[in-house]
CSV table of C-alpha atoms and ligand atoms in Angstrom, one decimal:
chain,number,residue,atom,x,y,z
A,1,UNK,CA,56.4,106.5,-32.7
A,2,UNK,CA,60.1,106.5,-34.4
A,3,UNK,CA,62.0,107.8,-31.3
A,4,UNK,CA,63.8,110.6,-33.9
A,5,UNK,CA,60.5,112.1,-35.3
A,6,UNK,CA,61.9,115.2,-33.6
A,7,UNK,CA,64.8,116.0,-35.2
A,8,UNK,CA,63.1,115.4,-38.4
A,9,UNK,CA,60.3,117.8,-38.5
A,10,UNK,CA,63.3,120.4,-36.3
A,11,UNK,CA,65.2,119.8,-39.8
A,12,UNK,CA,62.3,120.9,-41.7
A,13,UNK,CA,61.6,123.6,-39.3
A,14,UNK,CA,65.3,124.8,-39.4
A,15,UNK,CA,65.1,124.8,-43.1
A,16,UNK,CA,68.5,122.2,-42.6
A,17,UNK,CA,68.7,120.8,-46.3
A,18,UNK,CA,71.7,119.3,-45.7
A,19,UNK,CA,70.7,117.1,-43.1
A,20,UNK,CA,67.6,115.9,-43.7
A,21,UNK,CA,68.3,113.5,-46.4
A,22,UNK,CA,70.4,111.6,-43.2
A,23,UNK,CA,67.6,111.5,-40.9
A,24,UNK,CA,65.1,110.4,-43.3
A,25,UNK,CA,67.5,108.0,-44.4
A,26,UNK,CA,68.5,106.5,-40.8
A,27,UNK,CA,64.4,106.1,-40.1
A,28,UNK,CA,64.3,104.3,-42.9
A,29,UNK,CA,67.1,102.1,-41.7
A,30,UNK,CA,65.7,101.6,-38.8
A,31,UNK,CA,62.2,100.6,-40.2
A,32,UNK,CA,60.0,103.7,-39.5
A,33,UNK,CA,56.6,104.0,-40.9
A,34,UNK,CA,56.9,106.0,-43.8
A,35,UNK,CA,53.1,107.7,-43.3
A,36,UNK,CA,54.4,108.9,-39.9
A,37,UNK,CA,57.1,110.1,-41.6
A,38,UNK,CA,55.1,112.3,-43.7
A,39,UNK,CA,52.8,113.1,-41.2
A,40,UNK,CA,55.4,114.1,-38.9
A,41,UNK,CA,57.2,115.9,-42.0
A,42,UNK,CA,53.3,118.0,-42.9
A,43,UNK,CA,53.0,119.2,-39.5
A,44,UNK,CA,57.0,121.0,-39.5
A,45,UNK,CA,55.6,121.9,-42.9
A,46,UNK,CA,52.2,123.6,-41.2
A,47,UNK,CA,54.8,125.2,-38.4
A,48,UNK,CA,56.5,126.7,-41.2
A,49,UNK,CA,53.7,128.3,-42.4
A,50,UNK,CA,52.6,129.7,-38.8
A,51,UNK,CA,56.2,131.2,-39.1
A,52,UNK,CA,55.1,133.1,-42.2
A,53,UNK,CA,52.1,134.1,-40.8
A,54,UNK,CA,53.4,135.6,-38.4
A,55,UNK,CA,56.6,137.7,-40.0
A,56,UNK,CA,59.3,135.1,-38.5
A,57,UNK,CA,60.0,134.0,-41.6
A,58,UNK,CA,60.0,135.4,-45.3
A,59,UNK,CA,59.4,133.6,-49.0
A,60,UNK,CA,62.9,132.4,-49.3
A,61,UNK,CA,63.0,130.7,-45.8
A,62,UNK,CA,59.7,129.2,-46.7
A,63,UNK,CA,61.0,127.9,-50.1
A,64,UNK,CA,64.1,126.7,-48.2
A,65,UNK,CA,61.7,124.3,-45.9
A,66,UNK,CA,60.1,123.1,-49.1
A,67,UNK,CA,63.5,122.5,-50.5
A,68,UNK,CA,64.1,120.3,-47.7
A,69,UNK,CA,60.5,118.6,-47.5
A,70,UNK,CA,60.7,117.7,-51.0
A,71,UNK,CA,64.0,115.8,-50.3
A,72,UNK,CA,62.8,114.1,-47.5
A,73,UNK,CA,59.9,113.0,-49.7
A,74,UNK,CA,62.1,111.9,-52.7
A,75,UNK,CA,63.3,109.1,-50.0
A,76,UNK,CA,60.0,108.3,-48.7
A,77,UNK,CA,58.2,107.7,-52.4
A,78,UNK,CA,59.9,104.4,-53.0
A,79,UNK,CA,58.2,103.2,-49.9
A,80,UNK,CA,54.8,104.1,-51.0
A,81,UNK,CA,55.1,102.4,-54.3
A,82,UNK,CA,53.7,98.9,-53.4
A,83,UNK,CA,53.1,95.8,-55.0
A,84,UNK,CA,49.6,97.0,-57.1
A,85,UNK,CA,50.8,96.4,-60.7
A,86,UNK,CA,47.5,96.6,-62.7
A,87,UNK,CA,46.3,100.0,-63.1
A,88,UNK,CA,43.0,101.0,-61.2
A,89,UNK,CA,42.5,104.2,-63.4
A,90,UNK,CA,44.2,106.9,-64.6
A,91,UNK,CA,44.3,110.2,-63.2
A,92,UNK,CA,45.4,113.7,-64.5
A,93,UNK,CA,46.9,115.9,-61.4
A,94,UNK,CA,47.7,119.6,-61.3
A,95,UNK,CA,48.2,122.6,-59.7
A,96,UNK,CA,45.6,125.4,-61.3
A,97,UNK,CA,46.9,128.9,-63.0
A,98,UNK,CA,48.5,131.1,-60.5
A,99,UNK,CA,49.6,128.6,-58.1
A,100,UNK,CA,53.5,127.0,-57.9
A,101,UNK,CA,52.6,124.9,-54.3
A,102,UNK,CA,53.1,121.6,-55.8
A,103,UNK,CA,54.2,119.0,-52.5
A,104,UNK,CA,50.6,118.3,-51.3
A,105,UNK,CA,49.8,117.6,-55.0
A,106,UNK,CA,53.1,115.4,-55.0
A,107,UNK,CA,52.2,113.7,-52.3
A,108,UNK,CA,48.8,113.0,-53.4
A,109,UNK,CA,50.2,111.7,-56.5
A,110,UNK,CA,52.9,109.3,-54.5
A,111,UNK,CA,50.1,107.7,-52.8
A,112,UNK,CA,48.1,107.2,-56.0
A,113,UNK,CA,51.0,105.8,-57.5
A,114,UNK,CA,51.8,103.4,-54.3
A,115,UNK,CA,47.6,102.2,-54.7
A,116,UNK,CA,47.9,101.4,-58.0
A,117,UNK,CA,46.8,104.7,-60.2
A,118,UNK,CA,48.4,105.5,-63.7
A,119,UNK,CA,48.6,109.1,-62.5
A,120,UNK,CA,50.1,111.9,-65.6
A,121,UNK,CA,51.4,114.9,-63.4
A,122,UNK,CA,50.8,118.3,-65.5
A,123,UNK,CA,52.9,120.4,-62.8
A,124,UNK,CA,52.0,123.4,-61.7
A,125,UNK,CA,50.6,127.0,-62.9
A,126,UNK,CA,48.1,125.2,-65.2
A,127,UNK,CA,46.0,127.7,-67.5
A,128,UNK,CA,42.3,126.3,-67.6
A,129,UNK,CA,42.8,125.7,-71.7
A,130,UNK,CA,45.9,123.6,-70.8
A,131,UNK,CA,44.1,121.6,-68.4
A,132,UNK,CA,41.4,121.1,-70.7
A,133,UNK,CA,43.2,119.7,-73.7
A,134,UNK,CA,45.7,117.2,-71.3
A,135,UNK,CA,42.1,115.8,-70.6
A,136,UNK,CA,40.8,115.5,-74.0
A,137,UNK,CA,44.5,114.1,-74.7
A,138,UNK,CA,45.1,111.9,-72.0
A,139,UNK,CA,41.1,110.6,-71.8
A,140,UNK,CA,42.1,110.2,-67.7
A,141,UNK,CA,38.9,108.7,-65.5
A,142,UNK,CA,39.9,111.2,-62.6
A,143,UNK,CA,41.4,115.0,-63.3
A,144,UNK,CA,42.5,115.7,-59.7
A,145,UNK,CA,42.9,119.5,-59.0
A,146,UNK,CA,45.2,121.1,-56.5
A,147,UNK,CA,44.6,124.6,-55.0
A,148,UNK,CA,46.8,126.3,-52.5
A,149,UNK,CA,45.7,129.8,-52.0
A,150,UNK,CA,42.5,131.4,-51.3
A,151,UNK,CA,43.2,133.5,-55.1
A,152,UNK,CA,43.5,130.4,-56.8
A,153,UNK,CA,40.4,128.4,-55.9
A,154,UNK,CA,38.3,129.9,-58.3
A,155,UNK,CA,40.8,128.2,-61.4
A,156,UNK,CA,39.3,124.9,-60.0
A,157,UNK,CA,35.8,126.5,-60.9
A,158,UNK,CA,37.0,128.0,-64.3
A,159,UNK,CA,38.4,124.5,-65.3
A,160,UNK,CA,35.3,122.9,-64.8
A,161,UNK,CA,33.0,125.5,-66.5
A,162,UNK,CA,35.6,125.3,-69.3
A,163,UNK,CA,35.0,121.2,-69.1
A,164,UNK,CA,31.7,122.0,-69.5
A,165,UNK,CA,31.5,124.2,-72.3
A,166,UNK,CA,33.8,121.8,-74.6
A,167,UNK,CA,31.5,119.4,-73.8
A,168,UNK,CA,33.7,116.8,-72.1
A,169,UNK,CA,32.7,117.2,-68.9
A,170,UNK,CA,30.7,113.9,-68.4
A,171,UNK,CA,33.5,112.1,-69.9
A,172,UNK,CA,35.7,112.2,-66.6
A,173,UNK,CA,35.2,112.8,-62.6
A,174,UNK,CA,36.7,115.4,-61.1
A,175,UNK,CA,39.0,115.8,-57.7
A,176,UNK,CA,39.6,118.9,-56.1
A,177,UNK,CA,41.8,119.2,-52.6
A,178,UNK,CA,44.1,121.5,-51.4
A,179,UNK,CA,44.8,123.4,-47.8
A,180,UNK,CA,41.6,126.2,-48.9
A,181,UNK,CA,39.4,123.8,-50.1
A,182,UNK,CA,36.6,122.1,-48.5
A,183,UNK,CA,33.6,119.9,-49.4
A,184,UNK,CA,31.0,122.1,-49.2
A,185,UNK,CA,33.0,124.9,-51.7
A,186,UNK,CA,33.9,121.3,-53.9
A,187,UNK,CA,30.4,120.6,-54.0
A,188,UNK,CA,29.1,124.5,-54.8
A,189,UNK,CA,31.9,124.5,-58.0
A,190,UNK,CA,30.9,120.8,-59.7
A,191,UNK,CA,33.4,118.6,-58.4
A,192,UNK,CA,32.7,115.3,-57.9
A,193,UNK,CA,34.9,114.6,-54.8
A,194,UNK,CA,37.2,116.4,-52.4
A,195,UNK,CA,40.1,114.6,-50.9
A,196,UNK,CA,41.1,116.7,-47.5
A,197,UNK,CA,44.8,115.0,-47.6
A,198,UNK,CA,46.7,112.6,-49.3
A,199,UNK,CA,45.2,109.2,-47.6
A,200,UNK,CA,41.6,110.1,-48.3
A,201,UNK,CA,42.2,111.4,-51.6
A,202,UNK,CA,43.1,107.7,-52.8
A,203,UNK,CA,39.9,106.3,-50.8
A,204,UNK,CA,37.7,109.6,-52.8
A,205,UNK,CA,39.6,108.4,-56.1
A,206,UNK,CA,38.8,104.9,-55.8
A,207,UNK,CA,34.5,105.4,-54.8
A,208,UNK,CA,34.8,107.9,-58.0
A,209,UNK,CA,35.5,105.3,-60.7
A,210,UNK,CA,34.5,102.0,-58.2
A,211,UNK,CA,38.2,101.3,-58.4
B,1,B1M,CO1,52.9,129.5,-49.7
B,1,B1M,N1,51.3,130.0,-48.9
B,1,B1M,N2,52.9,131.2,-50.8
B,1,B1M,N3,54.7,128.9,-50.4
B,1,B1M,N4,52.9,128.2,-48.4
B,1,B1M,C1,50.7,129.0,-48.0
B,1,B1M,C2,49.7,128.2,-48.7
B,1,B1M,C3,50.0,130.0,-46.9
B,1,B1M,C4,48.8,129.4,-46.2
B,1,B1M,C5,51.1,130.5,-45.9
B,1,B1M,C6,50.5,131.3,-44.8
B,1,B1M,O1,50.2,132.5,-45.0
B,1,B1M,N5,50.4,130.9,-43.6
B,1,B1M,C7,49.6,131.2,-47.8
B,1,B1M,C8,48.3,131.2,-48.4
B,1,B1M,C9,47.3,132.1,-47.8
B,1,B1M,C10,45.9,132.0,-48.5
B,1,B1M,O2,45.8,132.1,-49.7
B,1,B1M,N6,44.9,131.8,-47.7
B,1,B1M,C11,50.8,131.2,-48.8
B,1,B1M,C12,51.2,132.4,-49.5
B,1,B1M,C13,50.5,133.7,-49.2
B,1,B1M,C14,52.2,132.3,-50.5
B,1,B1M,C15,52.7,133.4,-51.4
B,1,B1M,C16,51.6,134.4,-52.0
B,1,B1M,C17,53.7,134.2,-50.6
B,1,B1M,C18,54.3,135.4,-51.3
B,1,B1M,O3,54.9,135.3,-52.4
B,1,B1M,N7,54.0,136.6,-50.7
B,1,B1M,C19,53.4,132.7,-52.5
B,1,B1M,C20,52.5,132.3,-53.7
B,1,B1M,C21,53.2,131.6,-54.8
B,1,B1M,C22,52.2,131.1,-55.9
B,1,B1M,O4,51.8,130.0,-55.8
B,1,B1M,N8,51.9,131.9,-56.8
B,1,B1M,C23,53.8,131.4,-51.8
B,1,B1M,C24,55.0,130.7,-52.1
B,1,B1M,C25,55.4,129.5,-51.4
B,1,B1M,C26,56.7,128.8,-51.7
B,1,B1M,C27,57.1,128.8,-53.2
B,1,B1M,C28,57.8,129.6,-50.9
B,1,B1M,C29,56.4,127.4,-51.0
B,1,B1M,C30,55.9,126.4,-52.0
B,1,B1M,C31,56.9,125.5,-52.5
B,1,B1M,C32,56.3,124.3,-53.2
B,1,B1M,O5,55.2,123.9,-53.0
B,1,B1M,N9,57.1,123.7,-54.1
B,1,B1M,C33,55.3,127.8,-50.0
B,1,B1M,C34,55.0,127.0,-48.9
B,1,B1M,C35,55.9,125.8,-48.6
B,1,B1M,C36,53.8,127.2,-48.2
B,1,B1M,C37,53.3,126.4,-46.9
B,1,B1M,C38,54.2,126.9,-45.7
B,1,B1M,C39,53.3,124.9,-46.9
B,1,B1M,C40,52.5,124.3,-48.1
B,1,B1M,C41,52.7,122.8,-48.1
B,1,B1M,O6,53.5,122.3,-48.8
B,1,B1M,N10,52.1,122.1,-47.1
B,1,B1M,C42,51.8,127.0,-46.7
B,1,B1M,C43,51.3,127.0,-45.3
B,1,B1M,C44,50.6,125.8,-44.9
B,1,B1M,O7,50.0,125.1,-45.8
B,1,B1M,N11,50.5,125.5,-43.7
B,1,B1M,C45,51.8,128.2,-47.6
B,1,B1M,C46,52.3,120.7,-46.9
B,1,B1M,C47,51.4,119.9,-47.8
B,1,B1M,C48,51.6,118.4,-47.6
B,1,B1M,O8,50.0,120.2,-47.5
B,1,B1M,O9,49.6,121.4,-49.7
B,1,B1M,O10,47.8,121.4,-47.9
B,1,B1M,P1,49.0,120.7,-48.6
B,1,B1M,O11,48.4,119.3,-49.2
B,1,B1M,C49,47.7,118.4,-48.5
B,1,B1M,C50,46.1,118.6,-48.5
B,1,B1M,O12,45.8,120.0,-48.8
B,1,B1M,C51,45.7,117.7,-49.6
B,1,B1M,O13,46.6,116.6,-49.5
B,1,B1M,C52,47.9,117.1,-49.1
B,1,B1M,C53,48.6,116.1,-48.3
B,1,B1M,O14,47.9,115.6,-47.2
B,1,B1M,N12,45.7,118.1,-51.0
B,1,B1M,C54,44.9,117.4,-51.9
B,1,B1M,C55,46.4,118.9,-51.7
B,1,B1M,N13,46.1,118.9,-53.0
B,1,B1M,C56,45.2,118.0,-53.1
B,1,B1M,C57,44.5,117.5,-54.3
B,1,B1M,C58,43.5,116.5,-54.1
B,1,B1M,C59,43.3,116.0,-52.9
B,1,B1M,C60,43.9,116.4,-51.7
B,1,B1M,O15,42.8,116.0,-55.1
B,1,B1M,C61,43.1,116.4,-56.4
């Protein structure tokens, strides 16, 4: 285990933007694993959240710790993006209508990216329609759905129906994940796969399309 793990998820934790570009960096320097890195940097990130829950902290404190997640990230993507130079697929990633959380989808996408996906990232907030014409567009083999909040789930369902009804639905597979999600629900709505985090949403990706 990289012997300043610590300090790194305490700087998410703290909400300490200004620092945690260092500490990432010196891990880096010192040749830490970047996927304990991140795993080290999603469980501040789940702290965090406890500290919403319960009242500690407010939506701007919470935004502050994503602030500083997302820079930690930024350092950490290079890392991820290995050797693979011939595309295994392409996928379409977003966050559904309603919802702005966008670093789980960001870090789905990073390791996509580092195991060789084309992946087109659609951002956040995505209105079903929108979704439903970057498919037709884009012709990806995987759209890969990102939900974050118990409200938004049902946008996962209301892209698919919509995939249905403009008859394009056979056309593609589809990936749900996302902190609310679970197979069982992914199975109920018509998804194809569910990817609980990051690591296994490459392994659902790649049985999807054979890859
Ligand atoms: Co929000 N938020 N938030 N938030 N936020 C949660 C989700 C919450 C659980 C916090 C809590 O109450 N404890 C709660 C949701 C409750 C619920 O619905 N059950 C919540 C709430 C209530 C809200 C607001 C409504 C607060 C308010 O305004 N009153 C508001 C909603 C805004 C909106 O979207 N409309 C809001 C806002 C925000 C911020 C903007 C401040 C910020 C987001 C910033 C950003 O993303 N750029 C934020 C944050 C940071 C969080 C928490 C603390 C952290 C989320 C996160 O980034 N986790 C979160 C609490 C928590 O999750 N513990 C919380 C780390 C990330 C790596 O994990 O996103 O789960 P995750 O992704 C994982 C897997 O889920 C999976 O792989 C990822 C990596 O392993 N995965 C996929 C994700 N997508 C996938 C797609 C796949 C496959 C796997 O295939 C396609």
């Amino acid at each position: 285990m990289y012997e300043k793990m610590d300090m790194i998820k305490q700087a998410i934790i703290q909400r300490q933007h200004d620092q945690i570009e260092t500490l990432v960096q010196e891990a880096i320097d010192n040749n830490a694993d970047p996927q304990e890195l991140i795993d080290g940097m999603i469980e501040a990130m789940d702290e965090i959240g406890q500290m919403y829950s319960k009242n500690e902290i407010y939506v701007p404190e919470m935004m502050v710790g994503a602030v500083t997640m997302k820079k930690g990230l930024d350092l950490l993507n290079p890392l991820l993006q290995a050797g693979e130079k011939k595309s295994k697929g392409k996928i379409v990633m977003c966050t559904v209508k309603g919802d702005i959380h966008d670093i789980g989808k960001n870090l789905v996408i990073m390791m996509l990216q580092g195991a060789g996906f084309d992946v087109v990232d659609l951002g956040v907030d995505l209105p079903a329609d929108k979704v439903v014409e970057e498919v037709k567009a884009q012709k990806p083999n995987i759209l890969g759905m990102s939900a974050l909040l118990t409200t938004t789930m049902p946008e996962i369902q209301t892209v698919i129906k919509n995939l249905e009804e403009q008859g394009v639905r056979d056309q593609i597979k589809v990936m749900v994940g996302g902190a609310p999600v679970n197979q069982e629900w992914a199975r109920k709505v018509g998804a194809d796969g569910y990817g609980e985090d990051a690591g296994k949403a490459v392994n659902v990706a790649r049985e999807l399309i054979n890859a």
